[in-house]
């Protein structure tokens, strides 16, 4: 990066680090990426810019306040944000942004796989079934994905060879992935653990009606797995709370669920918006320590449909005071596939307290 | 997995572990994946099955000898392999394989991005230029990718925001990625290090003719970076030898090249065919220890065009005695993007001996 733009970004990052409430040192690169997102999007709301930048939302917030203050960004129609002439000049002349085109594949939206053929039939059936799903419960940190992405997950598992004849466990399933994979009739066994009675009874009802034979078990993942489930699955799937200990705990329980005599596979999801790279590093370090290794990381694989942005850390930082809630889905996560490559050993083996689990500000 | 198929696979894995020359314990899952690859492909040569299975070639070889011996696989036209009726029965009835369709996106071949618009022009220009490239030199472990994949790499970097205004270093560049990215005129600076005089002078010549201003430096990566290059780049790209120490060394030099005051980014490539998951785990552990974290892992992003299979480990294992060389490109690697998420510290800082670098059998 040339010295001039480095200096500009450095000074913006320094100012941004003093904005908001949460103490964070905003990186130079985060400032650059927020400006790039704005440049490419043209005009967008705060949530879309956050998503497109791939940066931690707390940082994006601090940066946006700074860019607004400096006249680099301006508001249009209250909630839409766009670069000013000064901002465009900075983007083009200093940061050397030129093209605005997006090169992410439109056929698969960058997810690497497509829903087609037999799986299109399953998608139709699945969509119909889940249209009657129970309401989202925030007290359990539920945040369901778009139904299409549940099918995308199923197709991804299929393509990787993680579906046919496999014994699969879902650790938490407000995304109803258990139904998506069971409807294919390809797995040997599907079990789900969740705390939400209403969700469990919905899945059970569908399972009975469609003869899916899903094992539905009420379990709070803060406790170790029931003894008869530990060490008995080939594949686990989980979409944990995006906190440090939420991620490590859910993946730990996943690793606990895997049988030790075959090369088991796990899937989990992790965002950039709620999970800074430092936390990614700690989580992936825990993954390696558990005897597993990431084989695939697909950016923005999952889109979450819920528009609630009342989570405690957003409120603490004061985001809602400046930006209205999103009007369209914006929250996305990467899909991470991990595979056994050493001796399996869950990072967390005993009980886990609730507080750490929902501390979104612990990096 | 049901007990019956587990027992069958277990016994095949045990037999496979005794085949060939290299001592390796073949995993149950590797056997399953080789059978699945054969089932889905219908009929294919050894190299295509290896690639499609995503397994370590030494394991695939041992498994294939076992499957041939057991009458699960048979040869057609000397070099083509296919499941026998017994094999199909095993695949369908025990392992529960059903569909044969591939769901990898055809538009992007699962690479997440597509070449289009302005970058299509660059692809055309690039193809013309590289058609005159110097011949591949095996003494430097060169293995160039398909020209299209050099452009795919460029597009991927662009999409991630790792191109515009960036100072980029290529650590080894028999893939000629330096030309692909320089032709966009988007980076602030492009430098390449390589040991191959002929390659360097080719890049230099093109750079002068096209006014690309590429810095071309002769350097053997077994030595630490020249002092004036260390700590001065935003992004590095490298496609190392797929050995444990080749991978760790090249990424270490990459980390050494990054400036410490911004959140630098690195790219490297790693195969499954030459690099078992245990080695993946050691390499990614080194990545984390160097202060970086993987953000994207795209399976089979790169296809290598060269058909040479005379590498020492293949010869040691005796693969050539059973299977003729490939007739079409089969060798692929994952693209791995890593980003700074802690304090940068190269895993290897001093000199590195050559022997370890080319030990393909060290896990």
XYZ file of C-alpha atoms in Angstrom:
726
model
C 0.000 0.000 0.000
C 1.404 3.421 -0.810
C 2.485 5.654 2.053
C -0.139 8.302 1.472
C -3.126 5.968 1.645
C -1.565 4.146 4.568
C -1.380 7.424 6.485
C -4.968 8.337 5.667
C -6.265 4.924 6.723
C -4.090 4.951 9.829
C -5.538 8.224 10.986
C -9.108 7.067 10.263
C -8.458 3.811 12.141
C -7.143 5.756 15.112
C -10.222 7.967 15.215
C -12.510 4.967 14.770
C -10.891 3.200 17.718
C -12.175 5.989 19.956
C -15.772 5.777 18.747
C -18.577 3.729 20.291
C -18.472 2.082 23.692
C -16.656 -1.233 23.302
C -12.868 -0.896 23.555
C -11.363 -2.113 20.267
C -8.371 -1.153 18.204
C -9.723 -0.834 14.690
C -7.315 -2.055 12.008
C -6.209 -0.093 8.965
C -7.370 -2.900 6.721
C -10.858 -2.859 8.248
C -11.197 0.821 7.313
C -10.056 0.024 3.779
C -12.524 -2.825 3.438
C -15.468 -0.779 4.655
C -14.635 1.934 2.126
C -14.269 -0.723 -0.579
C -17.654 -2.226 0.323
C -19.261 1.210 0.051
C -17.456 1.882 -3.219
C -18.615 -1.359 -4.802
C -22.143 -1.284 -3.422
C -22.694 2.346 -4.398
C -25.416 2.846 -1.834
C -26.461 0.496 0.949
C -27.584 0.373 4.560
C -25.233 -0.200 7.488
C -26.014 -3.924 7.667
C -25.327 -4.614 4.013
C -22.034 -2.733 4.181
C -21.067 -4.739 7.263
C -21.879 -7.993 5.525
C -20.120 -7.060 2.313
C -16.992 -5.798 4.062
C -16.484 -9.131 5.823
C -15.467 -7.169 8.919
C -16.470 -7.382 12.590
C -19.639 -5.335 13.098
C -18.303 -3.420 16.100
C -15.378 -2.245 13.968
C -17.622 -1.380 11.022
C -19.791 0.701 13.336
C -16.843 2.673 14.704
C -15.492 3.150 11.181
C -18.840 4.282 9.797
C -19.269 6.927 12.499
C -15.793 8.195 11.635
C -16.407 8.216 7.886
C -19.683 10.103 8.389
C -17.984 12.631 10.640
C -15.148 13.165 8.162
C -17.494 13.741 5.233
C -16.259 10.606 3.462
C -19.688 8.984 3.732
C -23.096 10.611 3.761
C -26.607 9.450 4.512
C -29.363 9.343 1.912
C -33.008 8.768 2.844
C -31.997 8.506 6.507
C -30.584 4.967 6.520
C -28.773 4.554 3.248
C -25.060 5.232 3.156
C -22.944 6.308 0.220
C -19.487 7.727 -0.418
C -19.359 11.508 -0.889
C -17.279 13.009 -3.693
C -14.463 13.222 -1.185
C -14.985 9.548 -0.392
C -14.982 8.520 -4.041
C -11.778 10.455 -4.582
C -10.170 8.696 -1.624
C -11.356 5.333 -2.935
C -10.173 5.825 -6.484
C -7.104 7.994 -6.236
C -5.549 6.865 -2.997
C -6.856 3.357 -2.446
C -6.826 2.606 -6.206
C -10.286 1.049 -6.328
C -11.417 0.855 -9.918
C -13.939 -1.814 -10.892
C -17.232 -2.236 -9.077
C -18.225 -5.582 -10.562
C -18.758 -8.627 -8.389
C -17.157 -11.829 -9.637
C -18.769 -14.230 -7.198
C -20.398 -16.973 -9.243
C -24.082 -16.210 -9.720
C -25.093 -19.817 -10.342
C -24.033 -21.006 -6.892
C -23.619 -17.645 -5.129
C -20.078 -18.715 -4.335
C -21.274 -21.779 -2.417
C -19.485 -24.204 -4.808
C -22.532 -26.478 -5.207
C -25.976 -26.141 -6.781
C -29.368 -27.602 -5.975
C -30.632 -29.557 -8.969
C -32.193 -32.814 -10.149
C -33.415 -35.054 -7.348
C -32.448 -32.535 -4.721
C -34.695 -29.917 -6.285
C -37.647 -32.177 -5.494
C -36.462 -32.426 -1.916
C -36.091 -28.661 -1.731
C -39.721 -28.235 -2.778
C -40.959 -30.742 -0.243
C -38.759 -29.277 2.475
C -39.921 -25.708 1.804
C -43.512 -26.765 2.180
C -42.839 -28.578 5.443
C -40.822 -25.809 7.077
C -43.295 -23.086 6.176
C -45.118 -24.211 9.339
C -42.057 -24.181 11.561
C -42.218 -22.888 15.145
C -41.379 -19.235 15.747
C -37.793 -18.217 16.440
C -36.864 -18.073 20.131
C -34.226 -15.495 20.971
C -33.781 -16.872 24.467
C -32.023 -19.849 22.855
C -29.979 -17.636 20.517
C -31.862 -19.131 17.572
C -31.215 -17.628 14.153
C -32.512 -19.813 11.353
C -31.045 -19.743 7.875
C -32.894 -19.426 4.593
C -34.569 -22.785 3.744
C -32.551 -22.887 0.537
C -29.359 -22.877 2.583
C -30.480 -25.878 4.617
C -30.749 -27.699 1.295
C -27.408 -26.231 0.200
C -25.866 -27.675 3.345
C -27.372 -31.054 2.538
C -26.032 -30.918 -1.032
C -22.598 -29.904 0.244
C -22.544 -32.877 2.638
C -23.666 -35.133 -0.188
C -20.969 -33.868 -2.536
C -18.318 -34.432 0.135
C -19.464 -37.993 0.761
C -20.689 -37.181 4.255
C -24.314 -38.236 3.784
C -24.819 -41.712 2.308
C -24.836 -44.480 4.887
C -23.616 -42.072 7.554
C -24.743 -41.661 11.153
C -25.228 -37.941 11.562
C -25.918 -35.813 14.616
C -27.203 -32.241 14.640
C -26.123 -30.312 17.724
C -28.891 -27.756 17.897
C -31.135 -27.570 14.879
C -33.194 -24.415 14.647
C -32.136 -24.505 10.984
C -34.049 -27.784 10.505
C -31.121 -29.361 8.670
C -32.161 -32.710 10.154
C -35.243 -32.620 7.942
C -33.285 -31.546 4.853
C -30.861 -34.445 5.144
C -33.419 -37.030 6.282
C -35.733 -36.335 3.367
C -32.991 -37.663 1.046
C -33.251 -41.035 2.854
C -29.505 -41.338 2.317
C -28.088 -41.283 5.876
C -28.025 -44.420 8.010
C -29.143 -42.499 11.083
C -30.036 -38.919 11.979
C -30.217 -37.625 15.539
C -30.803 -34.129 16.823
C -30.144 -32.530 20.178
C -31.873 -29.290 21.090
C -33.285 -27.534 24.142
C -36.395 -26.157 22.467
C -39.414 -28.379 23.194
C -41.526 -26.829 20.482
C -38.813 -27.331 17.860
C -38.232 -30.907 18.984
C -41.898 -31.774 18.795
C -42.189 -30.160 15.344
C -39.292 -32.250 14.028
C -40.715 -35.347 15.691
C -44.111 -34.781 14.106
C -42.661 -34.307 10.623
C -40.371 -37.276 11.135
C -43.316 -39.513 11.983
C -45.463 -38.278 9.138
C -42.689 -38.628 6.549
C -41.233 -41.780 8.125
C -37.831 -40.187 8.550
C -36.955 -41.972 11.760
C -35.114 -38.977 13.225
C -33.984 -39.428 16.825
C -35.114 -36.366 18.723
C -33.410 -35.760 22.058
C -33.852 -32.896 24.473
C -30.435 -31.844 25.678
C -28.715 -28.672 26.797
C -25.234 -28.616 25.265
C -23.790 -26.968 28.352
C -23.870 -30.517 29.733
C -21.712 -33.278 28.222
C -23.495 -35.561 25.752
C -25.712 -38.363 27.068
C -23.439 -41.394 27.447
C -25.198 -43.455 24.809
C -24.584 -40.775 22.168
C -20.919 -40.018 22.837
C -18.489 -41.695 20.453
C -21.149 -43.041 18.128
C -21.541 -40.783 15.058
C -19.716 -40.393 11.749
C -20.628 -36.766 11.093
C -21.777 -33.833 13.197
C -23.256 -30.519 12.157
C -23.656 -27.469 14.371
C -24.280 -23.757 13.981
C -23.097 -22.430 17.352
C -23.556 -19.056 19.020
C -20.773 -16.977 17.503
C -19.035 -16.403 20.816
C -15.603 -17.760 21.658
C -16.956 -20.321 24.089
C -20.140 -20.988 22.148
C -18.085 -22.031 19.139
C -15.561 -24.069 21.085
C -18.249 -25.699 23.242
C -20.500 -26.800 20.376
C -17.585 -28.125 18.328
C -16.276 -29.897 21.453
C -19.602 -31.657 21.887
C -19.469 -32.505 18.202
C -16.047 -34.077 18.571
C -17.358 -35.923 21.630
C -20.149 -37.372 19.470
C -17.764 -38.874 16.886
C -16.742 -42.508 16.981
C -13.029 -42.902 17.413
C -12.459 -45.811 15.031
C -13.237 -44.001 11.777
C -12.193 -40.696 10.264
C -15.118 -38.582 11.402
C -16.233 -35.291 9.931
C -17.696 -32.152 11.468
C -19.357 -29.026 10.158
C -19.807 -25.726 11.891
C -20.616 -22.179 10.905
C -18.857 -18.985 11.906
C -19.493 -15.388 10.860
C -17.217 -12.441 10.301
C -19.806 -9.888 11.457
C -19.907 -11.251 15.006
C -16.563 -12.942 15.182
C -13.311 -11.018 14.655
C -10.347 -12.816 13.086
C -8.553 -13.110 16.419
C -11.467 -15.236 17.620
C -11.433 -17.260 14.384
C -7.820 -18.025 15.168
C -8.571 -19.183 18.709
C -11.456 -21.345 17.527
C -9.464 -22.980 14.722
C -6.610 -23.541 17.136
C -9.061 -25.408 19.381
C -10.213 -27.415 16.336
C -6.631 -28.533 15.639
C -6.060 -29.345 19.304
C -9.164 -31.553 19.197
C -7.464 -33.710 16.548
C -9.328 -32.301 13.562
C -8.361 -30.128 10.605
C -10.375 -27.749 8.396
C -10.643 -29.048 4.812
C -13.090 -26.471 3.404
C -14.070 -22.944 4.399
C -16.784 -21.431 2.225
C -17.374 -17.726 2.749
C -20.978 -16.477 3.073
C -22.420 -19.961 2.627
C -25.325 -19.338 5.002
C -27.761 -16.441 4.974
C -29.884 -15.946 8.086
C -33.402 -14.727 7.523
C -34.145 -13.172 10.872
C -33.808 -9.396 11.074
C -33.540 -8.998 14.828
C -30.547 -6.906 15.853
C -31.262 -6.498 19.535
C -28.363 -8.630 20.730
C -26.647 -7.324 23.818
C -23.326 -6.360 22.252
C -25.004 -4.320 19.496
C -27.034 -2.522 22.157
C -23.979 -1.961 24.367
C -22.072 -0.458 21.452
C -25.058 1.761 20.628
C -25.538 0.689 17.020
C -29.324 1.070 17.165
C -28.979 4.723 18.111
C -27.429 5.466 14.730
C -28.820 2.898 12.327
C -32.350 1.514 11.919
C -32.794 -2.260 11.906
C -32.155 -4.072 8.605
C -34.997 -4.487 6.118
C -33.595 -7.533 4.336
C -31.427 -10.517 5.314
C -27.808 -9.424 5.672
C -26.263 -11.745 8.254
C -24.104 -14.489 6.740
C -21.691 -17.121 7.902
C -18.944 -19.307 6.519
C -19.415 -23.049 6.357
C -16.425 -24.863 7.813
C -15.839 -28.568 7.252
C -13.385 -30.309 9.562
C -12.087 -33.848 9.458
C -10.312 -36.139 11.903
C -6.541 -35.987 11.425
C -5.244 -37.049 14.805
C -6.467 -38.335 18.134
C -9.914 -36.980 18.992
C -10.080 -35.058 22.243
C -12.869 -32.565 22.954
C -11.495 -29.201 24.102
C -14.243 -28.946 26.700
C -15.232 -32.174 28.385
C -17.211 -31.260 31.468
C -20.019 -28.834 32.271
C -19.960 -25.309 30.883
C -21.442 -22.228 32.499
C -23.956 -20.152 30.609
C -22.444 -16.693 31.021
C -19.316 -17.294 28.938
C -21.443 -18.877 26.258
C -23.249 -15.676 25.474
C -20.410 -13.213 25.926
C -20.248 -11.797 22.416
C -17.578 -9.321 23.373
C -14.996 -11.802 24.597
C -12.471 -12.115 21.771
C -22.094 -46.394 9.445
C -23.748 -49.775 9.900
C -21.739 -52.579 11.478
C -21.661 -54.757 8.402
C -20.165 -52.154 6.089
C -17.784 -51.046 8.818
C -16.465 -54.603 9.076
C -16.062 -54.938 5.315
C -14.215 -51.619 5.047
C -12.110 -52.432 8.099
C -10.914 -55.663 6.584
C -10.177 -53.980 3.230
C -8.279 -51.196 5.009
C -6.225 -53.757 6.891
C -5.297 -55.575 3.685
C -4.539 -52.295 1.934
C -2.175 -51.255 4.722
C 0.020 -54.222 3.806
C 0.211 -53.391 0.093
C 2.884 -51.309 -1.642
C 6.188 -50.294 -0.123
C 5.575 -47.186 1.986
C 4.422 -48.013 5.533
C 0.992 -46.440 6.034
C -2.098 -47.380 7.964
C -4.920 -46.937 5.477
C -8.109 -45.571 7.025
C -11.560 -47.102 6.705
C -12.895 -43.835 5.344
C -10.239 -43.719 2.614
C -11.428 -47.123 1.372
C -15.019 -45.885 1.389
C -14.114 -42.741 -0.534
C -12.182 -44.599 -3.207
C -15.150 -46.926 -3.737
C -17.466 -43.913 -3.848
C -15.255 -42.194 -6.434
C -15.339 -45.323 -8.597
C -19.087 -45.641 -8.131
C -19.757 -42.063 -9.183
C -17.236 -41.952 -12.014
C -18.376 -45.279 -13.470
C -15.096 -45.885 -15.217
C -11.866 -43.925 -14.866
C -8.103 -44.286 -14.669
C -6.157 -44.501 -11.419
C -5.276 -40.791 -11.457
C -8.820 -39.588 -11.920
C -10.062 -41.841 -9.126
C -7.304 -40.510 -6.863
C -8.241 -36.931 -7.639
C -11.958 -37.517 -7.238
C -11.597 -39.410 -3.962
C -9.751 -36.507 -2.343
C -7.470 -39.073 -0.697
C -3.684 -39.373 -0.368
C -2.331 -41.096 -3.491
C -0.247 -43.628 -1.572
C -3.407 -44.758 0.231
C -5.448 -44.844 -2.982
C -2.777 -47.022 -4.576
C -2.794 -49.527 -1.711
C -6.589 -49.555 -1.721
C -6.818 -50.035 -5.479
C -4.477 -53.028 -5.423
C -6.660 -54.531 -2.706
C -9.922 -53.846 -4.529
C -8.515 -55.392 -7.719
C -7.334 -58.447 -5.818
C -10.703 -58.884 -4.105
C -12.654 -58.669 -7.355
C -14.359 -55.452 -6.272
C -12.701 -53.504 -9.083
C -11.656 -54.705 -12.515
C -9.568 -53.274 -15.324
C -11.006 -52.406 -18.725
C -8.777 -51.581 -21.699
C -5.708 -52.061 -19.499
C -5.776 -48.769 -17.591
C -9.404 -48.017 -16.922
C -10.887 -49.095 -13.622
C -14.485 -49.907 -12.827
C -16.470 -51.594 -10.075
C -17.396 -55.227 -10.742
C -20.913 -56.457 -10.008
C -19.619 -57.429 -6.593
C -18.254 -53.901 -6.195
C -21.518 -52.285 -7.238
C -23.392 -54.460 -4.776
C -21.011 -53.430 -1.995
C -21.411 -49.767 -2.967
C -25.182 -49.793 -3.139
C -26.302 -52.322 -0.580
C -23.715 -51.947 2.141
C -22.315 -48.456 1.706
C -25.723 -47.081 0.607
C -24.420 -45.124 -2.375
C -27.323 -44.197 -4.587
C -27.014 -41.129 -6.814
C -24.110 -40.653 -9.189
C -24.735 -36.997 -10.042
C -22.175 -34.321 -9.292
C -23.520 -31.164 -7.677
C -20.402 -29.042 -7.945
C -21.392 -25.817 -9.679
C -20.614 -26.057 -13.384
C -20.407 -22.295 -13.911
C -17.447 -21.845 -11.581
C -16.349 -25.486 -11.175
C -16.745 -24.983 -7.437
C -14.184 -22.166 -7.393
C -16.752 -19.600 -6.122
C -15.767 -16.952 -8.695
C -16.044 -16.615 -12.469
C -13.916 -14.914 -15.094
C -16.008 -12.342 -16.937
C -16.165 -8.771 -18.220
C -12.874 -6.913 -18.037
C -11.082 -9.934 -16.685
C -12.040 -11.968 -19.740
C -9.987 -9.555 -21.825
C -7.069 -10.045 -19.495
C -7.475 -13.802 -19.732
C -7.200 -13.615 -23.521
C -4.118 -11.438 -23.395
C -2.541 -13.597 -20.688
C -3.170 -16.834 -22.611
C -1.425 -15.438 -25.628
C 1.570 -14.301 -23.599
C 2.049 -17.528 -21.661
C 1.775 -19.738 -24.724
C 5.479 -18.957 -25.167
C 6.447 -19.730 -21.583
C 9.686 -21.578 -20.762
C 9.504 -25.344 -20.401
C 8.747 -26.890 -17.019
C 11.825 -27.769 -14.950
C 11.351 -30.749 -12.668
C 14.609 -30.043 -10.847
C 12.838 -27.058 -9.261
C 9.689 -29.076 -8.518
C 7.795 -26.891 -10.988
C 4.220 -27.860 -11.792
C 2.343 -25.093 -13.556
C -1.409 -24.754 -13.370
C -3.831 -24.292 -16.229
C -3.630 -20.662 -17.487
C -7.308 -20.255 -16.675
C -6.545 -20.988 -13.030
C -3.900 -18.269 -12.888
C -6.674 -15.891 -13.927
C -9.053 -17.536 -11.445
C -6.510 -16.838 -8.723
C -6.330 -13.216 -9.812
C -10.128 -12.900 -9.788
C -10.286 -14.514 -6.353
C -7.736 -12.021 -4.997
C -9.699 -9.197 -6.591
C -12.979 -10.359 -5.088
C -11.384 -10.573 -1.638
C -9.970 -7.058 -1.896
C -6.392 -8.303 -2.004
C -5.416 -6.769 -5.335
C -6.201 -3.054 -5.708
C -3.479 -0.779 -4.392
C -1.716 -3.735 -2.779
C 1.971 -4.606 -2.693
C 2.082 -8.264 -3.638
C 4.908 -10.781 -3.622
C 4.967 -14.126 -5.410
C 7.219 -16.664 -3.716
C 8.061 -18.865 -6.661
C 6.038 -18.270 -9.778
C 6.191 -21.079 -12.298
C 2.428 -20.493 -12.524
C 3.039 -16.971 -13.885
C 0.488 -15.468 -11.528
C 2.628 -12.316 -11.426
C 1.656 -11.666 -15.041
C -2.024 -12.419 -14.436
C -2.279 -9.924 -11.602
C -0.008 -7.289 -13.145
C -1.972 -7.203 -16.383
C -4.937 -5.831 -14.394
C -2.777 -2.813 -13.458
C -4.566 -2.867 -10.115
C -1.781 -3.691 -7.619
C 0.548 -0.994 -6.319
C 3.562 -3.253 -6.656
C 4.289 -6.803 -7.790
C 7.510 -8.654 -6.994
C 8.499 -12.217 -7.694
C 11.185 -14.426 -6.244
C 12.264 -17.548 -8.086
C 15.397 -19.616 -8.679
C 14.785 -20.311 -12.357
C 16.792 -17.899 -14.531
C 14.849 -18.714 -17.657
C 11.509 -18.097 -15.939
C 12.764 -14.858 -14.418
C 13.987 -13.544 -17.729
C 10.707 -14.506 -19.422
C 8.705 -12.581 -16.826
C 11.109 -9.660 -17.055
C 10.788 -9.544 -20.829
C 6.988 -9.590 -20.725
C 6.989 -7.046 -17.920
C 9.087 -4.649 -19.988
C 7.066 -5.116 -23.138
C 3.720 -4.667 -21.377
C 5.029 -2.018 -18.960
C 4.024 -4.059 -15.938
C 6.898 -2.959 -13.754
C 7.258 -6.357 -12.068
C 10.253 -6.658 -9.742
C 12.050 -9.838 -10.678
C 14.472 -11.194 -8.092
C 16.526 -14.360 -8.185
C 16.309 -16.000 -4.797
C 16.359 -19.501 -3.361
C 13.692 -19.707 -0.659
C 15.847 -22.017 1.429
C 17.559 -18.767 2.426
C 15.721 -16.058 4.381
C 14.339 -13.202 2.298
C 16.674 -10.418 1.168
C 16.579 -7.787 3.909
C 15.002 -5.108 1.744
C 12.019 -7.354 0.984
C 11.250 -8.657 4.476
C 8.367 -6.897 6.217
C 7.319 -4.870 3.206
C 4.356 -6.507 1.434
C 0.577 -6.549 1.953
C -0.127 -9.876 0.273
C 1.895 -12.960 -0.588
C 1.067 -15.853 -2.875
C 2.893 -19.167 -3.026
C 2.317 -22.665 -4.367
C 4.874 -24.668 -2.371
C 6.179 -28.196 -2.817
C 3.532 -30.307 -1.093
C 5.923 -31.637 1.523
C 5.639 -30.853 5.223
C 8.683 -28.598 5.215
C 8.088 -27.241 1.715
C 4.696 -25.953 2.797
C 5.844 -24.590 6.140
C 8.991 -23.044 4.649
C 7.267 -21.217 1.783
C 4.485 -19.912 4.037
C 7.123 -18.859 6.594
C 8.918 -16.822 3.951
C 5.551 -15.388 2.992
C 4.865 -14.319 6.559
C 8.384 -12.873 6.679
C 7.536 -10.762 3.616
C 4.477 -9.140 5.223
C 4.621 -5.719 6.812
C 3.749 -5.847 10.467
C 1.682 -2.662 10.695
C -1.260 -3.790 8.582
C -3.428 -6.893 8.485
C -1.579 -8.805 5.790
C -2.941 -11.641 3.712
C -1.366 -14.794 2.329
C -2.354 -17.439 -0.180
C -0.974 -20.909 -0.586
C -2.024 -24.119 -2.266
C -2.094 -27.624 -0.840
C -3.259 -30.884 -2.392
C -4.939 -33.944 -0.970
C -3.252 -36.331 -3.424
C 0.231 -35.593 -2.094
C -0.592 -34.360 1.351
C -2.468 -36.531 3.861
C -4.760 -34.862 6.389
C -2.264 -35.349 9.222
C 0.133 -33.117 7.273
C -2.647 -30.608 6.569
C -3.107 -30.410 10.317
C 0.588 -29.784 10.998
C 0.757 -27.132 8.293
C -2.357 -25.286 9.482
C -1.061 -25.493 13.032
C 2.108 -23.758 11.821
C -0.072 -21.143 10.085
C -1.852 -20.350 13.365
C 1.440 -20.250 15.258
C 2.703 -17.701 12.715
C -0.105 -15.340 13.773
C -2.380 -15.996 10.811
C -5.720 -17.740 10.357
C -7.331 -19.447 7.340
C -10.399 -17.538 6.117
C -11.143 -19.530 2.940
C -10.294 -23.036 1.761
C -11.520 -23.829 -1.742
C -11.261 -27.474 -2.746
C -9.824 -28.327 -6.188
C -9.315 -24.669 -7.082
C -6.155 -25.334 -9.091
C -5.663 -27.880 -11.854
C -2.078 -28.639 -12.864
C -1.497 -29.326 -16.525
C 1.694 -31.320 -16.360
C 1.310 -35.096 -16.611
C 4.654 -36.152 -15.179
C 4.283 -38.737 -12.415
C 7.904 -39.682 -11.920
C 8.229 -38.135 -8.467
C 10.330 -40.143 -6.070
C 7.584 -41.214 -3.676
C 5.388 -42.538 -6.496
C 8.353 -44.516 -7.790
C 9.249 -45.804 -4.320
C 5.700 -46.999 -3.780
C 5.726 -48.674 -7.199
C 2.676 -46.960 -8.673
C 4.116 -46.908 -12.196
C 4.438 -50.686 -12.183
C 0.663 -51.019 -12.003
C -0.765 -47.929 -13.661
C 0.286 -46.098 -16.840
C 0.875 -42.347 -16.613
C -2.195 -40.089 -16.815
C -3.444 -38.927 -20.207
C -5.228 -35.804 -18.985
C -4.743 -33.301 -16.142
C -5.833 -34.860 -12.851
C -3.709 -33.204 -10.166
C -5.545 -30.522 -8.204
C -5.024 -28.426 -5.128
C -7.022 -26.379 -2.664
C -6.567 -22.635 -2.523
C -6.065 -21.461 1.048
C -6.351 -17.814 2.029
C -4.876 -16.786 5.373
C -5.019 -13.462 7.147
C -3.109 -11.844 9.998
C -4.914 -12.347 13.304
C -2.119 -12.037 15.821
C 1.556 -11.202 16.016
C 3.413 -12.275 12.877
C 6.258 -14.679 13.474
C 7.619 -16.915 10.711
C 7.798 -20.564 11.795
C 11.162 -20.933 10.064
C 13.439 -17.935 10.273
C 16.900 -19.114 9.299
C 18.351 -21.285 6.554
C 16.638 -24.516 5.552
C 18.285 -27.628 4.194
C 17.179 -29.046 0.869
C 16.606 -32.682 1.821
C 13.649 -32.103 4.135
C 12.107 -29.851 1.535
C 11.643 -32.637 -0.953
C 10.767 -35.463 1.421
C 7.282 -36.265 0.150
C 6.924 -39.172 2.530
C 7.437 -37.250 5.753
C 3.966 -36.784 7.203
